[in-house]
Amino acid sequence: MTETSPSFPRSIDLLSHQECQLVVVDVQEKLVPVIPVAEELVFRIKQLAQAANLFQIPISSTEQYPKGLGPTVAELADLLPEPKEKVRFSGAECLGWGSITNTIDSRVKIVLTGVEAHICVQQTALDLLAAGYRVIIPIDAVASRNKLDWKVAIKRMENSGAQITTTESILFEWCEVAGTDEFKQISRLVTEKR
């Protein structure tokens, strides 16, 4: 990978792959079929997971009561680490990170994806914000059964301090520059058909 040292300082709101983690919340077999935008959702999360693996960005995933809701969907299972099982709607506790003041890790920007936006994603986002993490929500990689629930959740998370963006924006922020092998792979990812 070609490293650059820009002469002009970059915004702290941009996402470098060195300071991010990806979290995939509850994209499970019995939840996904009831999501109207399921195909788009899984496709976008798959893009993020592939890019995270390319840039060696840590990935965490959760499953809400898998005994009842089933495992992570097959399209994502091979790209993700062993999921952390939970019954609490927020996944923050089961991630095991604790407060940012107790971490020595520089990966404090959390790209948060999954379902449902107004329940498990939102509660995870609010708890991570309370713990001091910066939370980034790719709007096309979170979903709910109902559009109103999704809209209100996005607004509430943004009002609480989460940054709202899109999957493609994140991919190119992680990439940062053109002309590298990583750029070519990201370009292929974003032009790939569903």
mmCIF file of C-alpha atoms in Angstrom:
data_model
loop_
_atom_site.group_PDB
_atom_site.id
_atom_site.type_symbol
_atom_site.label_atom_id
_atom_site.label_comp_id
_atom_site.label_asym_id
_atom_site.label_seq_id
_atom_site.Cartn_x
_atom_site.Cartn_y
_atom_site.Cartn_z
ATOM 1 C CA MET A 1 0.000 0.000 0.000
ATOM 2 C CA THR A 2 1.291 3.445 -0.880
ATOM 3 C CA GLU A 3 1.392 5.685 2.160
ATOM 4 C CA THR A 4 1.104 9.399 1.695
ATOM 5 C CA SER A 5 1.891 12.226 4.041
ATOM 6 C CA PRO A 6 -0.251 15.118 2.917
ATOM 7 C CA SER A 7 1.218 18.582 3.300
ATOM 8 C CA PHE A 8 -2.281 19.852 4.061
ATOM 9 C CA PRO A 9 -3.913 18.467 7.222
ATOM 10 C CA ARG A 10 -6.884 16.155 6.666
ATOM 11 C CA SER A 11 -10.191 16.703 8.392
ATOM 12 C CA ILE A 12 -10.738 14.718 11.575
ATOM 13 C CA ASP A 13 -14.160 13.846 10.162
ATOM 14 C CA LEU A 14 -12.606 11.824 7.324
ATOM 15 C CA LEU A 15 -12.216 8.105 7.957
ATOM 16 C CA SER A 16 -8.769 6.596 7.677
ATOM 17 C CA HIS A 17 -8.531 2.837 7.646
ATOM 18 C CA GLN A 18 -6.003 3.011 10.507
ATOM 19 C CA GLU A 19 -8.527 4.397 12.973
ATOM 20 C CA CYS A 20 -11.745 2.552 12.067
ATOM 21 C CA GLN A 21 -13.541 -0.614 13.046
ATOM 22 C CA LEU A 22 -16.546 -2.139 11.302
ATOM 23 C CA VAL A 23 -19.474 -3.497 13.313
ATOM 24 C CA VAL A 24 -22.218 -5.580 11.679
ATOM 25 C CA VAL A 25 -25.347 -5.840 13.839
ATOM 26 C CA ASP A 26 -27.781 -8.765 13.610
ATOM 27 C CA VAL A 27 -27.967 -9.437 9.852
ATOM 28 C CA GLN A 28 -29.665 -12.764 10.500
ATOM 29 C CA GLU A 29 -31.648 -15.318 8.508
ATOM 30 C CA LYS A 30 -35.021 -14.594 10.106
ATOM 31 C CA LEU A 31 -34.609 -10.806 10.208
ATOM 32 C CA VAL A 32 -33.355 -10.075 6.692
ATOM 33 C CA PRO A 33 -36.401 -11.463 4.790
ATOM 34 C CA VAL A 34 -38.710 -8.922 6.465
ATOM 35 C CA ILE A 35 -36.539 -5.956 5.447
ATOM 36 C CA PRO A 36 -37.917 -4.337 2.244
ATOM 37 C CA VAL A 37 -34.416 -3.272 1.111
ATOM 38 C CA ALA A 38 -32.726 -6.528 2.127
ATOM 39 C CA GLU A 39 -30.854 -7.097 -1.132
ATOM 40 C CA GLU A 40 -29.346 -3.590 -1.097
ATOM 41 C CA LEU A 41 -28.569 -3.829 2.618
ATOM 42 C CA VAL A 42 -26.659 -7.115 2.335
ATOM 43 C CA PHE A 43 -24.856 -5.897 -0.797
ATOM 44 C CA ARG A 44 -23.647 -2.706 0.939
ATOM 45 C CA ILE A 45 -22.545 -4.532 4.091
ATOM 46 C CA LYS A 46 -20.708 -7.046 1.914
ATOM 47 C CA GLN A 47 -18.851 -4.178 0.195
ATOM 48 C CA LEU A 48 -17.857 -2.734 3.564
ATOM 49 C CA ALA A 49 -16.693 -6.120 4.883
ATOM 50 C CA GLN A 50 -14.643 -6.813 1.746
ATOM 51 C CA ALA A 51 -13.014 -3.381 1.962
ATOM 52 C CA ALA A 52 -12.391 -3.795 5.694
ATOM 53 C CA ASN A 53 -10.649 -7.097 5.007
ATOM 54 C CA LEU A 54 -8.609 -5.437 2.233
ATOM 55 C CA PHE A 55 -7.424 -2.648 4.552
ATOM 56 C CA GLN A 56 -7.066 -4.933 7.598
ATOM 57 C CA ILE A 57 -9.762 -3.070 9.490
ATOM 58 C CA PRO A 58 -11.065 -5.076 12.465
ATOM 59 C CA ILE A 59 -14.610 -6.369 12.070
ATOM 60 C CA SER A 60 -17.026 -7.360 14.814
ATOM 61 C CA SER A 61 -20.472 -8.842 14.347
ATOM 62 C CA THR A 62 -23.395 -9.627 16.606
ATOM 63 C CA GLU A 63 -26.393 -11.919 16.533
ATOM 64 C CA GLN A 64 -29.568 -11.205 18.503
ATOM 65 C CA TYR A 65 -30.901 -14.373 20.110
ATOM 66 C CA PRO A 66 -29.659 -16.671 17.310
ATOM 67 C CA LYS A 67 -31.649 -19.614 18.681
ATOM 68 C CA GLY A 68 -34.799 -17.791 17.586
ATOM 69 C CA LEU A 69 -33.583 -15.487 14.788
ATOM 70 C CA GLY A 70 -31.073 -17.793 13.163
ATOM 71 C CA PRO A 71 -27.441 -17.221 12.189
ATOM 72 C CA THR A 72 -25.935 -14.436 10.111
ATOM 73 C CA VAL A 73 -27.022 -14.673 6.472
ATOM 74 C CA ALA A 74 -24.812 -16.883 4.321
ATOM 75 C CA GLU A 75 -23.828 -14.030 1.966
ATOM 76 C CA LEU A 76 -21.970 -12.356 4.840
ATOM 77 C CA ALA A 77 -20.996 -15.204 7.149
ATOM 78 C CA ASP A 78 -17.682 -16.004 5.424
ATOM 79 C CA LEU A 79 -16.577 -12.357 5.487
ATOM 80 C CA LEU A 80 -17.213 -11.832 9.194
ATOM 81 C CA PRO A 81 -15.600 -13.159 12.358
ATOM 82 C CA GLU A 82 -17.486 -15.420 14.740
ATOM 83 C CA PRO A 83 -20.461 -13.323 15.873
ATOM 84 C CA LYS A 84 -21.020 -12.350 19.470
ATOM 85 C CA GLU A 85 -24.380 -13.606 20.708
ATOM 86 C CA LYS A 86 -26.608 -11.244 22.656
ATOM 87 C CA VAL A 87 -30.076 -10.801 24.086
ATOM 88 C CA ARG A 88 -29.666 -7.134 25.042
ATOM 89 C CA PHE A 89 -30.691 -5.022 22.058
ATOM 90 C CA SER A 90 -27.568 -2.866 22.257
ATOM 91 C CA GLY A 91 -24.485 -4.699 21.056
ATOM 92 C CA ALA A 92 -22.058 -2.331 22.773
ATOM 93 C CA GLU A 93 -21.652 -4.407 25.918
ATOM 94 C CA CYS A 94 -21.071 -7.716 24.135
ATOM 95 C CA LEU A 95 -18.329 -6.138 22.003
ATOM 96 C CA GLY A 96 -16.330 -5.978 25.240
ATOM 97 C CA TRP A 97 -14.572 -2.696 24.491
ATOM 98 C CA GLY A 98 -15.621 -0.636 27.494
ATOM 99 C CA SER A 99 -15.150 3.113 27.632
ATOM 100 C CA ILE A 100 -12.771 4.813 25.236
ATOM 101 C CA THR A 101 -10.829 6.121 28.232
ATOM 102 C CA ASN A 102 -9.836 2.519 29.015
ATOM 103 C CA THR A 103 -8.648 1.621 25.528
ATOM 104 C CA ILE A 104 -5.150 1.768 24.129
ATOM 105 C CA ASP A 105 -6.468 1.139 20.635
ATOM 106 C CA SER A 106 -6.441 4.061 18.199
ATOM 107 C CA ARG A 107 -9.426 2.601 16.330
ATOM 108 C CA VAL A 108 -12.087 4.798 17.865
ATOM 109 C CA LYS A 109 -14.232 5.453 14.770
ATOM 110 C CA ILE A 110 -16.902 2.799 14.486
ATOM 111 C CA VAL A 111 -18.652 2.187 11.168
ATOM 112 C CA LEU A 112 -21.951 0.712 12.331
ATOM 113 C CA THR A 113 -24.185 -1.327 10.021
ATOM 114 C CA GLY A 114 -27.047 -3.793 10.272
ATOM 115 C CA VAL A 115 -30.650 -4.190 11.419
ATOM 116 C CA GLU A 116 -32.884 -2.969 12.723
ATOM 117 C CA ALA A 117 -31.906 0.683 12.524
ATOM 118 C CA HIS A 118 -34.384 1.818 15.183
ATOM 119 C CA ILE A 119 -33.700 -0.971 17.664
ATOM 120 C CA CYS A 120 -30.354 -2.763 17.864
ATOM 121 C CA VAL A 121 -28.353 -0.420 15.626
ATOM 122 C CA GLN A 122 -29.662 2.703 17.349
ATOM 123 C CA GLN A 123 -29.152 1.376 20.877
ATOM 124 C CA THR A 124 -25.636 0.210 19.984
ATOM 125 C CA ALA A 125 -24.840 3.599 18.443
ATOM 126 C CA LEU A 126 -26.079 5.533 21.477
ATOM 127 C CA ASP A 127 -24.143 3.319 23.895
ATOM 128 C CA LEU A 128 -20.937 3.581 21.834
ATOM 129 C CA LEU A 129 -21.307 7.372 21.684
ATOM 130 C CA ALA A 130 -21.784 7.445 25.461
ATOM 131 C CA ALA A 131 -18.571 5.423 25.821
ATOM 132 C CA GLY A 132 -16.682 8.052 23.798
ATOM 133 C CA TYR A 133 -16.461 6.375 20.385
ATOM 134 C CA ARG A 134 -17.170 8.227 17.156
ATOM 135 C CA VAL A 135 -19.975 6.445 15.355
ATOM 136 C CA ILE A 136 -20.421 6.556 11.595
ATOM 137 C CA ILE A 137 -23.653 5.281 10.049
ATOM 138 C CA PRO A 138 -23.625 4.359 6.352
ATOM 139 C CA ILE A 139 -27.247 5.186 5.618
ATOM 140 C CA ASP A 140 -27.489 2.532 2.880
ATOM 141 C CA ALA A 141 -26.105 -0.221 5.140
ATOM 142 C CA VAL A 142 -28.664 0.014 7.953
ATOM 143 C CA ALA A 143 -32.350 -0.806 7.610
ATOM 144 C CA SER A 144 -35.638 -1.407 9.380
ATOM 145 C CA ARG A 145 -38.869 -3.150 8.436
ATOM 146 C CA ASN A 146 -40.643 0.210 8.252
ATOM 147 C CA LYS A 147 -39.287 3.308 6.516
ATOM 148 C CA LEU A 148 -40.566 5.679 9.220
ATOM 149 C CA ASP A 149 -38.689 3.750 11.934
ATOM 150 C CA TRP A 150 -35.535 3.921 9.783
ATOM 151 C CA LYS A 151 -35.918 7.678 9.128
ATOM 152 C CA VAL A 152 -36.493 8.529 12.781
ATOM 153 C CA ALA A 153 -33.587 6.315 13.878
ATOM 154 C CA ILE A 154 -31.201 7.989 11.421
ATOM 155 C CA LYS A 155 -32.285 11.436 12.627
ATOM 156 C CA ARG A 156 -32.011 10.471 16.302
ATOM 157 C CA MET A 157 -28.549 8.931 15.882
ATOM 158 C CA GLU A 158 -27.363 12.003 13.962
ATOM 159 C CA ASN A 159 -28.819 14.350 16.590
ATOM 160 C CA SER A 160 -26.978 12.327 19.241
ATOM 161 C CA GLY A 161 -23.621 12.792 17.503
ATOM 162 C CA ALA A 162 -23.319 9.989 14.952
ATOM 163 C CA GLN A 163 -22.097 10.949 11.492
ATOM 164 C CA ILE A 164 -24.333 9.928 8.603
ATOM 165 C CA THR A 165 -22.773 9.030 5.253
ATOM 166 C CA THR A 166 -22.915 6.334 2.553
ATOM 167 C CA THR A 167 -21.041 3.110 1.929
ATOM 168 C CA GLU A 168 -19.261 4.432 -1.138
ATOM 169 C CA SER A 169 -18.049 7.524 0.722
ATOM 170 C CA ILE A 170 -16.554 5.298 3.403
ATOM 171 C CA LEU A 171 -14.838 3.025 0.863
ATOM 172 C CA PHE A 172 -13.075 5.935 -0.822
ATOM 173 C CA GLU A 173 -12.144 7.581 2.488
ATOM 174 C CA TRP A 174 -10.520 4.305 3.566
ATOM 175 C CA CYS A 175 -8.749 4.176 0.201
ATOM 176 C CA GLU A 176 -7.666 7.866 0.357
ATOM 177 C CA VAL A 177 -5.684 7.953 -2.911
ATOM 178 C CA ALA A 178 -5.994 6.724 -6.488
ATOM 179 C CA GLY A 179 -3.381 4.770 -8.398
ATOM 180 C CA THR A 180 -2.843 1.987 -5.881
ATOM 181 C CA ASP A 181 -3.754 -1.703 -5.997
ATOM 182 C CA GLU A 182 -6.250 -1.014 -3.209
ATOM 183 C CA PHE A 183 -7.860 1.736 -5.295
ATOM 184 C CA LYS A 184 -8.293 -0.698 -8.183
ATOM 185 C CA GLN A 185 -9.953 -3.225 -5.892
ATOM 186 C CA ILE A 186 -12.251 -0.580 -4.368
ATOM 187 C CA SER A 187 -13.159 0.642 -7.866
ATOM 188 C CA ARG A 188 -14.132 -2.916 -8.788
ATOM 189 C CA LEU A 189 -16.226 -3.208 -5.635
ATOM 190 C CA VAL A 190 -18.237 -0.066 -6.359
ATOM 191 C CA THR A 191 -18.903 -0.979 -9.998
ATOM 192 C CA GLU A 192 -19.874 -4.575 -9.211
ATOM 193 C CA LYS A 193 -23.472 -5.507 -9.980
ATOM 194 C CA ARG A 194 -25.778 -6.866 -7.291
#
